[in-house]
CSV table of C-alpha atoms and ligand atoms in Angstrom, one decimal:
chain,number,residue,atom,x,y,z
M,20,UNK,CA,-104.5,22.1,-157.1
M,21,UNK,CA,-104.4,25.3,-159.2
M,22,UNK,CA,-103.3,23.3,-162.1
M,23,UNK,CA,-106.3,21.0,-161.7
M,24,UNK,CA,-108.7,24.0,-161.5
M,25,UNK,CA,-107.1,25.4,-164.7
M,26,UNK,CA,-107.5,22.0,-166.3
M,27,UNK,CA,-111.2,21.9,-165.5
M,28,UNK,CA,-111.8,25.4,-166.5
M,29,UNK,CA,-110.2,24.6,-169.9
M,30,UNK,CA,-112.5,21.6,-170.2
M,31,UNK,CA,-115.5,23.7,-169.5
M,32,UNK,CA,-114.3,26.4,-171.9
M,33,UNK,CA,-113.8,23.7,-174.6
M,34,UNK,CA,-117.3,22.5,-174.0
M,35,UNK,CA,-118.7,26.0,-174.5
M,36,UNK,CA,-116.7,26.4,-177.7
M,37,UNK,CA,-118.1,23.1,-178.9
M,38,UNK,CA,-121.6,24.4,-178.2
M,39,UNK,CA,-120.9,27.5,-180.3
M,40,UNK,CA,-119.4,25.4,-183.1
M,41,UNK,CA,-122.6,23.3,-183.3
M,42,UNK,CA,-124.7,26.5,-183.1
M,43,UNK,CA,-126.7,25.2,-180.2
M,44,UNK,CA,-129.1,27.9,-179.0
M,45,UNK,CA,-128.1,29.8,-175.9
M,46,UNK,CA,-130.7,30.4,-173.1
M,47,UNK,CA,-132.7,33.6,-173.6
M,48,UNK,CA,-131.2,36.6,-171.8
M,49,UNK,CA,-132.8,37.2,-168.4
M,50,UNK,CA,-133.8,40.6,-167.1
M,51,UNK,CA,-132.7,39.5,-163.7
M,52,UNK,CA,-129.2,40.5,-162.6
M,53,UNK,CA,-126.5,38.1,-163.9
M,54,UNK,CA,-125.8,35.5,-161.2
M,55,UNK,CA,-122.4,35.3,-159.7
M,56,UNK,CA,-120.1,33.1,-161.8
M,57,UNK,CA,-119.0,29.7,-160.5
M,58,UNK,CA,-116.2,29.8,-157.9
M,59,UNK,CA,-113.1,27.6,-158.4
M,60,UNK,CA,-114.2,25.0,-156.0
M,61,UNK,CA,-117.6,24.7,-157.6
M,62,UNK,CA,-116.0,24.4,-161.1
M,63,UNK,CA,-114.0,21.5,-159.7
M,64,UNK,CA,-116.9,19.9,-157.9
M,65,UNK,CA,-119.1,19.9,-161.0
M,66,UNK,CA,-116.3,19.4,-163.5
M,67,UNK,CA,-117.6,16.1,-164.8
M,68,UNK,CA,-121.0,17.5,-165.8
M,69,UNK,CA,-119.6,20.9,-167.0
M,70,UNK,CA,-117.6,19.1,-169.7
M,71,UNK,CA,-120.7,17.4,-171.1
M,72,UNK,CA,-121.5,18.8,-174.5
M,73,UNK,CA,-125.2,19.5,-173.5
M,74,UNK,CA,-124.2,21.1,-170.2
M,75,UNK,CA,-122.6,24.5,-169.7
M,76,UNK,CA,-121.8,27.1,-167.0
M,77,UNK,CA,-125.3,28.6,-167.7
M,78,UNK,CA,-126.9,25.2,-167.0
M,79,UNK,CA,-124.9,24.9,-163.7
M,80,UNK,CA,-125.9,28.4,-162.7
M,81,UNK,CA,-129.6,27.7,-163.5
M,82,UNK,CA,-129.4,24.6,-161.3
M,83,UNK,CA,-127.8,26.7,-158.5
M,84,UNK,CA,-130.7,29.2,-158.7
M,85,UNK,CA,-133.4,26.5,-158.6
M,86,UNK,CA,-135.7,25.4,-155.8
M,87,UNK,CA,-136.8,21.8,-156.1
M,88,UNK,CA,-139.3,20.0,-153.8
M,89,UNK,CA,-138.9,16.2,-153.5
M,90,UNK,CA,-142.0,14.5,-152.1
M,91,UNK,CA,-141.0,11.4,-150.3
M,92,UNK,CA,-137.6,10.4,-148.9
M,93,UNK,CA,-137.9,6.7,-149.6
M,94,UNK,CA,-136.9,4.4,-152.3
M,95,UNK,CA,-137.4,6.9,-155.1
M,96,UNK,CA,-136.7,10.0,-153.1
M,97,UNK,CA,-133.3,8.7,-152.0
M,98,UNK,CA,-131.7,8.6,-155.5
M,99,UNK,CA,-133.6,11.7,-156.7
M,100,UNK,CA,-132.4,13.9,-153.8
M,101,UNK,CA,-128.9,12.4,-153.9
M,102,UNK,CA,-128.4,13.2,-157.5
M,103,UNK,CA,-130.0,16.7,-157.3
M,104,UNK,CA,-127.9,17.7,-154.3
M,105,UNK,CA,-124.8,16.2,-155.8
M,106,UNK,CA,-125.4,18.0,-159.1
M,107,UNK,CA,-125.7,21.4,-157.3
M,108,UNK,CA,-129.3,22.4,-157.1
M,109,UNK,CA,-129.6,25.5,-155.0
M,110,UNK,CA,-132.4,24.7,-152.6
M,111,UNK,CA,-133.9,21.2,-152.0
M,112,UNK,CA,-137.0,20.6,-150.0
M,113,UNK,CA,-137.6,17.1,-148.6
M,114,UNK,CA,-141.2,16.2,-147.7
M,115,UNK,CA,-141.9,13.1,-145.6
M,116,UNK,CA,-143.9,12.5,-142.4
M,117,UNK,CA,-142.7,9.0,-141.8
M,118,UNK,CA,-139.9,7.7,-139.5
M,119,UNK,CA,-137.2,5.4,-140.8
M,120,UNK,CA,-138.0,1.7,-140.3
M,121,UNK,CA,-135.6,-1.2,-140.6
M,122,UNK,CA,-137.6,-2.6,-143.6
M,123,UNK,CA,-136.7,0.6,-145.5
M,124,UNK,CA,-133.0,0.1,-145.4
M,125,UNK,CA,-132.4,-2.3,-148.3
M,126,UNK,CA,-133.5,0.3,-150.9
M,127,UNK,CA,-133.7,3.8,-149.2
M,128,UNK,CA,-130.0,4.6,-149.3
M,129,UNK,CA,-130.2,7.9,-147.5
M,130,UNK,CA,-131.1,6.1,-144.3
M,131,UNK,CA,-128.7,3.9,-142.3
M,132,UNK,CA,-129.3,1.4,-139.5
M,133,UNK,CA,-128.7,3.9,-136.7
M,134,UNK,CA,-131.4,6.2,-138.2
M,135,UNK,CA,-134.2,3.7,-137.4
M,136,UNK,CA,-136.9,5.8,-135.6
M,137,UNK,CA,-135.5,9.1,-136.9
M,138,UNK,CA,-137.9,11.2,-139.1
M,139,UNK,CA,-137.0,10.4,-142.7
M,140,UNK,CA,-137.0,14.1,-143.8
M,141,UNK,CA,-134.4,14.9,-141.1
M,142,UNK,CA,-132.3,11.7,-141.8
M,143,UNK,CA,-132.2,12.5,-145.5
M,144,UNK,CA,-131.4,16.1,-145.0
M,145,UNK,CA,-128.4,15.3,-142.7
M,146,UNK,CA,-126.9,13.0,-145.4
M,147,UNK,CA,-127.5,15.5,-148.2
M,148,UNK,CA,-125.8,18.3,-146.3
M,149,UNK,CA,-122.8,16.1,-145.9
M,150,UNK,CA,-122.9,15.3,-149.6
M,151,UNK,CA,-123.0,18.9,-150.7
M,152,UNK,CA,-122.8,21.8,-148.2
M,153,UNK,CA,-123.5,24.3,-150.9
M,154,UNK,CA,-127.1,23.1,-151.1
M,155,UNK,CA,-129.7,24.6,-148.8
M,156,UNK,CA,-131.6,21.5,-147.7
M,157,UNK,CA,-135.0,22.0,-146.0
M,158,UNK,CA,-136.8,19.0,-144.4
M,159,UNK,CA,-140.6,19.2,-144.1
M,160,UNK,CA,-142.0,16.6,-141.7
M,161,UNK,CA,-145.5,16.8,-143.0
M,162,UNK,CA,-147.8,14.7,-145.1
M,163,UNK,CA,-148.5,16.1,-148.6
M,164,UNK,CA,-152.3,16.3,-148.9
M,165,UNK,CA,-155.0,18.7,-149.8
M,166,UNK,CA,-154.4,20.9,-146.8
M,167,UNK,CA,-150.6,21.2,-147.2
M,168,UNK,CA,-150.2,20.9,-151.0
M,169,UNK,CA,-150.5,24.6,-152.1
M,170,UNK,CA,-148.2,25.9,-149.4
M,171,UNK,CA,-145.5,23.2,-150.1
M,172,UNK,CA,-145.4,23.7,-153.9
M,173,UNK,CA,-145.6,27.6,-153.7
M,174,UNK,CA,-142.3,29.2,-154.9
M,175,UNK,CA,-140.8,25.9,-156.2
M,176,UNK,CA,-139.3,25.8,-159.7
M,177,UNK,CA,-139.8,22.0,-159.9
M,178,UNK,CA,-141.5,19.2,-158.0
M,179,UNK,CA,-140.4,15.6,-158.1
M,180,UNK,CA,-143.0,13.2,-156.9
M,181,UNK,CA,-141.5,10.2,-155.1
M,182,UNK,CA,-144.6,9.3,-153.1
M,183,UNK,CA,-145.9,5.7,-152.8
M,184,UNK,CA,-149.6,6.1,-153.1
M,185,UNK,CA,-152.0,7.0,-155.9
M,186,UNK,CA,-153.9,9.5,-153.6
M,187,UNK,CA,-150.7,11.5,-153.1
M,188,UNK,CA,-149.7,11.2,-156.8
M,189,UNK,CA,-153.0,12.7,-157.9
M,190,UNK,CA,-152.8,15.4,-155.2
M,191,UNK,CA,-149.3,16.4,-156.4
M,192,UNK,CA,-150.4,16.5,-160.0
M,193,UNK,CA,-153.4,18.7,-159.2
M,194,UNK,CA,-151.3,21.1,-157.0
M,195,UNK,CA,-148.6,21.5,-159.7
M,196,UNK,CA,-151.1,22.0,-162.5
M,197,UNK,CA,-152.9,24.7,-160.4
M,198,UNK,CA,-149.6,26.5,-159.6
M,199,UNK,CA,-148.1,25.9,-163.1
M,200,UNK,CA,-145.0,24.2,-161.7
M,201,UNK,CA,-143.2,21.6,-163.7
M,202,UNK,CA,-143.3,18.1,-162.3
M,203,UNK,CA,-141.6,14.8,-162.6
M,204,UNK,CA,-143.8,11.8,-161.8
M,205,UNK,CA,-142.5,8.3,-160.9
M,206,UNK,CA,-143.7,5.1,-159.5
M,207,UNK,CA,-142.2,1.6,-158.8
M,208,UNK,CA,-143.4,-1.8,-157.6
M,209,UNK,CA,-141.7,-5.2,-157.8
M,210,UNK,CA,-139.2,-4.7,-160.7
M,211,UNK,CA,-141.1,-2.3,-162.9
M,212,UNK,CA,-142.0,1.4,-162.9
M,213,UNK,CA,-142.9,4.5,-164.7
M,214,UNK,CA,-141.5,8.0,-165.3
M,215,UNK,CA,-143.1,11.1,-166.8
M,216,UNK,CA,-142.1,14.7,-167.1
M,217,UNK,CA,-144.8,17.4,-167.1
M,218,UNK,CA,-145.0,21.1,-168.0
M,219,UNK,CA,-148.5,22.0,-166.8
M,220,UNK,CA,-150.5,23.9,-169.4
M,221,UNK,CA,-148.1,22.9,-172.2
M,222,UNK,CA,-147.8,19.1,-172.1
M,223,UNK,CA,-149.9,16.2,-170.9
M,224,UNK,CA,-150.2,15.9,-167.1
M,225,UNK,CA,-150.4,12.7,-165.1
M,226,UNK,CA,-154.2,12.8,-165.0
M,227,UNK,CA,-154.2,13.3,-168.8
M,228,UNK,CA,-152.3,10.0,-169.1
M,229,UNK,CA,-154.2,8.2,-166.3
M,230,UNK,CA,-157.6,9.9,-165.9
M,231,UNK,CA,-158.6,7.8,-162.9
M,232,UNK,CA,-156.7,6.1,-160.2
M,233,UNK,CA,-157.0,2.3,-160.2
M,234,UNK,CA,-159.9,0.9,-158.2
M,235,UNK,CA,-159.1,0.3,-154.5
M,236,UNK,CA,-157.4,-3.1,-154.1
M,237,UNK,CA,-156.5,-3.5,-157.8
M,238,UNK,CA,-153.0,-2.1,-157.5
M,239,UNK,CA,-150.9,-3.7,-154.8
M,240,UNK,CA,-148.7,-1.5,-152.7
M,241,UNK,CA,-144.9,-2.1,-152.3
M,242,UNK,CA,-145.6,-3.5,-148.9
M,243,UNK,CA,-148.0,-6.0,-150.5
M,244,UNK,CA,-146.3,-6.8,-153.8
M,245,UNK,CA,-142.7,-6.0,-152.8
M,246,UNK,CA,-140.1,-3.9,-154.5
M,247,UNK,CA,-136.4,-4.5,-155.3
M,248,UNK,CA,-133.9,-1.8,-154.4
M,249,UNK,CA,-132.1,-1.6,-157.7
M,250,UNK,CA,-135.4,-1.2,-159.5
M,251,UNK,CA,-136.3,1.7,-157.3
M,252,UNK,CA,-132.8,3.0,-158.0
M,253,UNK,CA,-133.3,2.9,-161.8
M,254,UNK,CA,-136.7,4.7,-161.7
M,255,UNK,CA,-135.4,7.3,-159.2
M,256,UNK,CA,-132.3,7.9,-161.3
M,257,UNK,CA,-134.5,8.4,-164.4
M,258,UNK,CA,-136.6,10.9,-162.4
M,259,UNK,CA,-133.4,12.8,-161.4
M,260,UNK,CA,-132.3,12.9,-165.0
M,261,UNK,CA,-135.7,14.4,-166.1
M,262,UNK,CA,-135.5,16.9,-163.3
M,263,UNK,CA,-132.0,18.1,-164.3
M,264,UNK,CA,-133.2,18.4,-167.9
M,265,UNK,CA,-136.3,20.4,-167.0
M,266,UNK,CA,-134.3,22.8,-164.8
M,267,UNK,CA,-131.3,23.4,-167.0
M,268,UNK,CA,-132.7,23.0,-170.5
M,269,UNK,CA,-130.0,20.5,-171.3
M,270,UNK,CA,-131.2,17.4,-173.1
M,271,UNK,CA,-134.8,16.4,-174.1
M,272,UNK,CA,-137.2,15.9,-171.2
M,273,UNK,CA,-139.7,13.1,-171.5
M,274,UNK,CA,-142.7,15.3,-172.2
M,275,UNK,CA,-146.1,14.2,-173.7
M,276,UNK,CA,-145.0,10.7,-173.0
M,277,UNK,CA,-144.2,8.3,-170.2
M,278,UNK,CA,-141.5,5.6,-170.0
M,279,UNK,CA,-142.7,2.2,-168.8
M,280,UNK,CA,-139.7,0.2,-167.5
M,281,UNK,CA,-139.8,-3.5,-166.8
M,282,UNK,CA,-136.5,-4.6,-165.5
M,283,UNK,CA,-137.4,-8.3,-165.3
M,284,UNK,CA,-137.5,-8.3,-169.1
M,285,UNK,CA,-134.9,-5.5,-169.5
M,286,UNK,CA,-137.6,-3.6,-171.4
M,287,UNK,CA,-138.3,0.1,-171.7
M,288,UNK,CA,-141.3,1.4,-173.6
M,289,UNK,CA,-142.0,5.0,-174.4
M,290,UNK,CA,-145.7,5.6,-174.6
M,291,UNK,CA,-147.0,8.9,-176.2
M,292,UNK,CA,-149.8,10.7,-174.4
M,293,UNK,CA,-151.6,13.9,-175.2
M,294,UNK,CA,-153.3,16.7,-173.2
M,295,UNK,CA,-157.0,16.3,-172.8
M,296,UNK,CA,-159.3,19.4,-173.0
M,297,UNK,CA,-161.5,17.8,-170.4
M,298,UNK,CA,-158.7,17.0,-167.9
M,299,UNK,CA,-159.9,18.3,-164.5
M,300,UNK,CA,-156.3,19.2,-163.5
M,301,UNK,CA,-154.8,20.9,-166.6
M,302,UNK,CA,-157.5,21.0,-169.3
M,303,UNK,CA,-158.8,24.2,-170.9
M,304,UNK,CA,-162.0,23.9,-168.8
M,305,UNK,CA,-160.1,23.7,-165.5
M,306,UNK,CA,-157.5,26.5,-165.9
Q,407,ZN,ZN1,-154.1,17.0,-167.6
């Protein structure tokens, strides 16, 4: 076992040397006390990401120090929360006020058949604690709306919106813009979806890209139009990737753009968007 740890440490060290060799910028020094270095078991747990050229021990420590709120523990929230907990985020809040239904099970992989009737936030938290006991998982069995928004996003380093309604999506965007908290948006229906990363005050927000929600009745819900599990898995995985990039600084987040994914045609389209001065959520007149 010690040999394995030594091996992974060597790999991580080699990755750091490679970063130096390519003169990639190091994160700016923080005035906060230096975090404790990774323990041996953490170095082994996260070894496959630590050896990535764009990752580093600093990225891993940034993830460990981060608090992330996932809104919705359903088809998108399942892959998002799984990958964030697996990757080693320090604190993970799960917001959902629904109970597990049997019709959820084909695509909401944090819930199993014996969980039917159990609150989704609790069901998800139980699995995530098994996945990674190092993560502090906090279930919130509440609805994200105007009365709960500010309290839920306060103190978070990142919010990932995995809700399934336009009303919630716009409420999340407004709350994150008001609090200046980075956000990853996502949505899926049938076999297509959308992903967007947002740094409020710096890059286009969801309302900059989509100023008004679709008229009532014009955009069918997943219950009406259907959704295929693997499609939700793809969109949720892309959201998790954006979240990791925003937290760690590794990679290039999908900022000032959204990715339109149509899996029936195997097509991905990156659409550029820009901040709008008159955006009621993030525009110069609103902040
Ligand atoms: Zn905006």
